Coordinates of C-alpha atoms and ligand atoms in Angstrom, one line a residue:
M1 CA 96.5 105.2 135.4
K2 CA 93.6 103.9 133.5
R3 CA 95.8 103.8 130.5
M4 CA 98.6 101.9 132.3
I5 CA 96.0 99.2 133.3
A6 CA 94.8 99.1 129.7
V7 CA 98.4 98.7 128.5
A8 CA 99.0 95.9 131.0
I9 CA 95.8 94.1 130.0
A10 CA 96.6 94.5 126.3
G11 CA 100.0 93.1 126.9
L12 CA 98.6 90.0 128.5
L13 CA 96.0 89.5 125.8
A14 CA 98.0 90.3 122.8
A15 CA 98.9 87.3 120.8
P16 CA 101.1 89.0 118.2
A17 CA 100.3 87.6 114.8
F18 CA 103.6 88.9 113.3
A19 CA 106.3 91.5 114.0
A20 CA 104.6 93.0 117.0
G21 CA 105.1 96.8 117.2
D22 CA 106.3 98.8 120.1
A23 CA 103.4 100.8 121.7
D24 CA 105.7 103.4 123.3
K25 CA 107.4 104.1 120.0
G26 CA 104.0 104.2 118.4
E27 CA 102.8 106.8 120.9
N28 CA 105.7 109.0 119.8
S29 CA 105.0 108.4 116.1
F30 CA 101.4 109.3 116.7
K31 CA 102.6 112.9 116.7
K32 CA 102.5 112.6 112.9
C33 CA 98.8 111.8 113.1
K34 CA 97.4 114.0 115.8
S35 CA 97.1 117.2 113.7
C36 CA 94.2 115.3 112.1
H37 CA 93.2 112.5 114.5
M38 CA 92.3 112.5 118.2
I39 CA 91.9 109.5 120.4
V40 CA 88.8 109.9 122.7
S41 CA 87.2 106.9 124.4
D42 CA 83.5 106.1 124.1
D43 CA 82.9 107.6 127.5
G44 CA 84.6 110.8 126.4
E45 CA 88.0 110.5 128.0
T46 CA 90.7 112.2 125.9
I47 CA 93.6 109.8 125.5
M48 CA 95.4 111.9 122.9
K49 CA 94.4 115.4 122.0
G50 CA 94.2 115.9 118.2
G51 CA 92.5 117.6 115.3
K52 CA 89.1 116.9 113.7
T53 CA 90.3 116.7 110.1
G54 CA 90.2 112.9 110.4
P55 CA 88.1 110.4 112.5
N56 CA 88.6 109.5 116.1
L57 CA 91.0 106.6 116.2
Y58 CA 89.8 105.2 119.5
G59 CA 88.8 101.5 119.3
L60 CA 90.3 101.1 115.8
P61 CA 91.3 97.5 116.1
G62 CA 88.4 95.4 114.9
R63 CA 86.4 98.5 113.7
T64 CA 84.8 98.5 110.3
A65 CA 86.5 101.0 108.0
G66 CA 84.6 104.2 107.6
S67 CA 82.2 103.5 110.4
A68 CA 82.9 106.1 113.1
D69 CA 81.0 109.4 113.5
F70 CA 82.8 111.3 110.7
R71 CA 82.1 112.6 107.2
Y72 CA 84.1 110.1 105.3
G73 CA 84.8 109.9 101.6
N74 CA 82.6 107.5 99.7
D75 CA 85.3 105.0 98.9
I76 CA 86.4 104.2 102.5
V77 CA 82.7 103.7 103.4
A78 CA 82.3 101.4 100.4
A79 CA 85.4 99.4 101.5
G80 CA 83.9 99.0 105.0
E81 CA 80.6 97.9 103.5
A82 CA 82.5 95.4 101.4
G83 CA 84.1 94.0 104.6
L84 CA 87.2 96.0 105.3
V85 CA 87.9 95.8 109.0
W86 CA 91.0 97.3 110.7
D87 CA 93.6 94.8 111.8
E88 CA 97.4 95.2 111.8
A89 CA 97.7 94.1 108.1
S90 CA 95.0 96.3 106.7
F91 CA 96.1 99.3 108.9
T92 CA 99.7 99.2 107.8
G93 CA 98.6 98.8 104.2
Y94 CA 96.2 101.6 104.3
V95 CA 98.4 104.2 106.1
A96 CA 101.3 103.5 103.7
D97 CA 99.1 104.8 100.8
P98 CA 95.4 105.2 101.6
R99 CA 94.3 105.9 98.0
A100 CA 96.3 102.9 96.5
Y101 CA 95.1 100.6 99.3
L102 CA 91.4 101.5 98.8
S103 CA 91.8 101.2 95.0
E104 CA 93.3 97.7 95.4
Y105 CA 90.6 96.7 97.9
L106 CA 87.7 97.9 95.8
G107 CA 89.3 96.9 92.5
T108 CA 88.5 100.4 91.1
K109 CA 90.2 103.7 91.1
A110 CA 89.4 105.0 94.6
K111 CA 89.8 108.4 96.3
S112 CA 90.8 109.1 99.9
K113 CA 90.3 112.1 102.1
M114 CA 93.5 111.2 103.9
S115 CA 96.5 112.7 102.1
Y116 CA 99.1 111.7 104.7
R117 CA 101.2 108.6 104.1
L118 CA 103.2 106.6 106.7
K119 CA 105.5 104.6 104.5
K120 CA 107.6 102.8 107.1
A121 CA 105.9 99.5 107.9
S122 CA 107.7 99.1 111.2
E123 CA 106.6 102.5 112.3
A124 CA 103.0 101.7 111.3
A125 CA 103.2 98.5 113.3
D126 CA 104.3 100.6 116.3
V127 CA 101.4 103.0 115.9
W128 CA 99.1 100.0 115.6
A129 CA 100.4 98.6 118.9
Y130 CA 99.8 102.0 120.5
L131 CA 96.2 102.1 119.2
E132 CA 95.7 98.6 120.5
S133 CA 97.1 99.5 123.9
V134 CA 94.8 102.4 124.4
S135 CA 91.7 100.8 122.9
A136 CA 91.7 97.6 125.0
N137 CA 88.3 96.9 126.6
Ligands
LIG1 C1 96.3 115.7 107.1 C2 95.4 115.0 107.9 C3 95.7 113.6 108.3 C4 96.8 113.0 108.9 C5 98.1 113.8 109.2 C6 96.6 111.6 109.1 N1 95.3 111.3 108.7 FE1 94.4 109.5 108.9 N2 92.7 110.2 108.0 C7 92.5 111.6 107.6 C8 91.2 111.7 107.0 C9 90.6 113.0 106.4 C10 90.6 110.4 107.0 C11 89.3 110.0 106.4 C12 89.6 109.4 105.1 C13 88.4 109.3 104.1 O1 87.3 109.7 104.5 O2 88.6 108.9 103.0 C14 91.6 109.5 107.7 C15 91.3 108.2 107.9 C16 92.2 107.4 108.6 C17 91.9 106.0 109.0 C18 90.6 105.2 108.7 C19 89.8 105.3 110.0 C20 88.4 104.8 109.9 O3 87.6 105.2 110.7 O4 88.1 103.9 109.1 C21 93.0 105.5 109.6 C22 93.2 104.1 110.2 C23 94.0 106.6 109.7 N3 93.4 107.7 109.1 C24 95.2 106.5 110.4 C25 96.1 107.6 110.4 C26 97.4 107.5 111.1 C27 97.9 106.3 111.8 C28 98.0 108.6 110.9 C29 99.4 109.0 111.3 C30 100.5 108.2 110.9 C31 97.2 109.5 110.1 N4 96.0 108.8 109.8 C32 97.5 110.8 109.7 C33 93.4 112.6 107.8 C34 94.7 112.5 108.2

């Protein structure tokens, strides 16, 4: 119920910058992420069960890269310190190829602890829409 309200509010507030993704499809695609990522709200509500190999993806929209409570690799933290904040464009770029994205962002050969790649941009946009829908505050 709480989520449905969040989705409704997100729908009202969302001013899609470009090709808005489909949150329902994104929820389905998140199956590819949940072996490593959970979505747990700040007050501890589990929105999507998942593994601990990667950081909690709750509240990702607007969050500085590498800033959650997680043992990140150095390069994503450096990117965050250099100003990388998650929005739809940075998110889709990163998940398509995390290492290449960080390398380009930092202008140096970077490493990433995330080995998974989500190549399809439309699918990444759907996952982004899903993350936005569950993170609305
Ligand atoms: C095999 C495990 C694994 C899978 C599968 C995986 N990730 Fe990750 N992800 C990680 C790890 C580990 C990190 C931390 C990267 C680092 O520290 O360099 C990460 C980091 C991230 C970040 C940066 C978050 C932050 O706090 O700055 C995003 C965004 C992300 N993953 C999205 C996704 C999405 C979306 C999917 C599914 C399409 C996915 N990941 C699938 C392991 C995974």
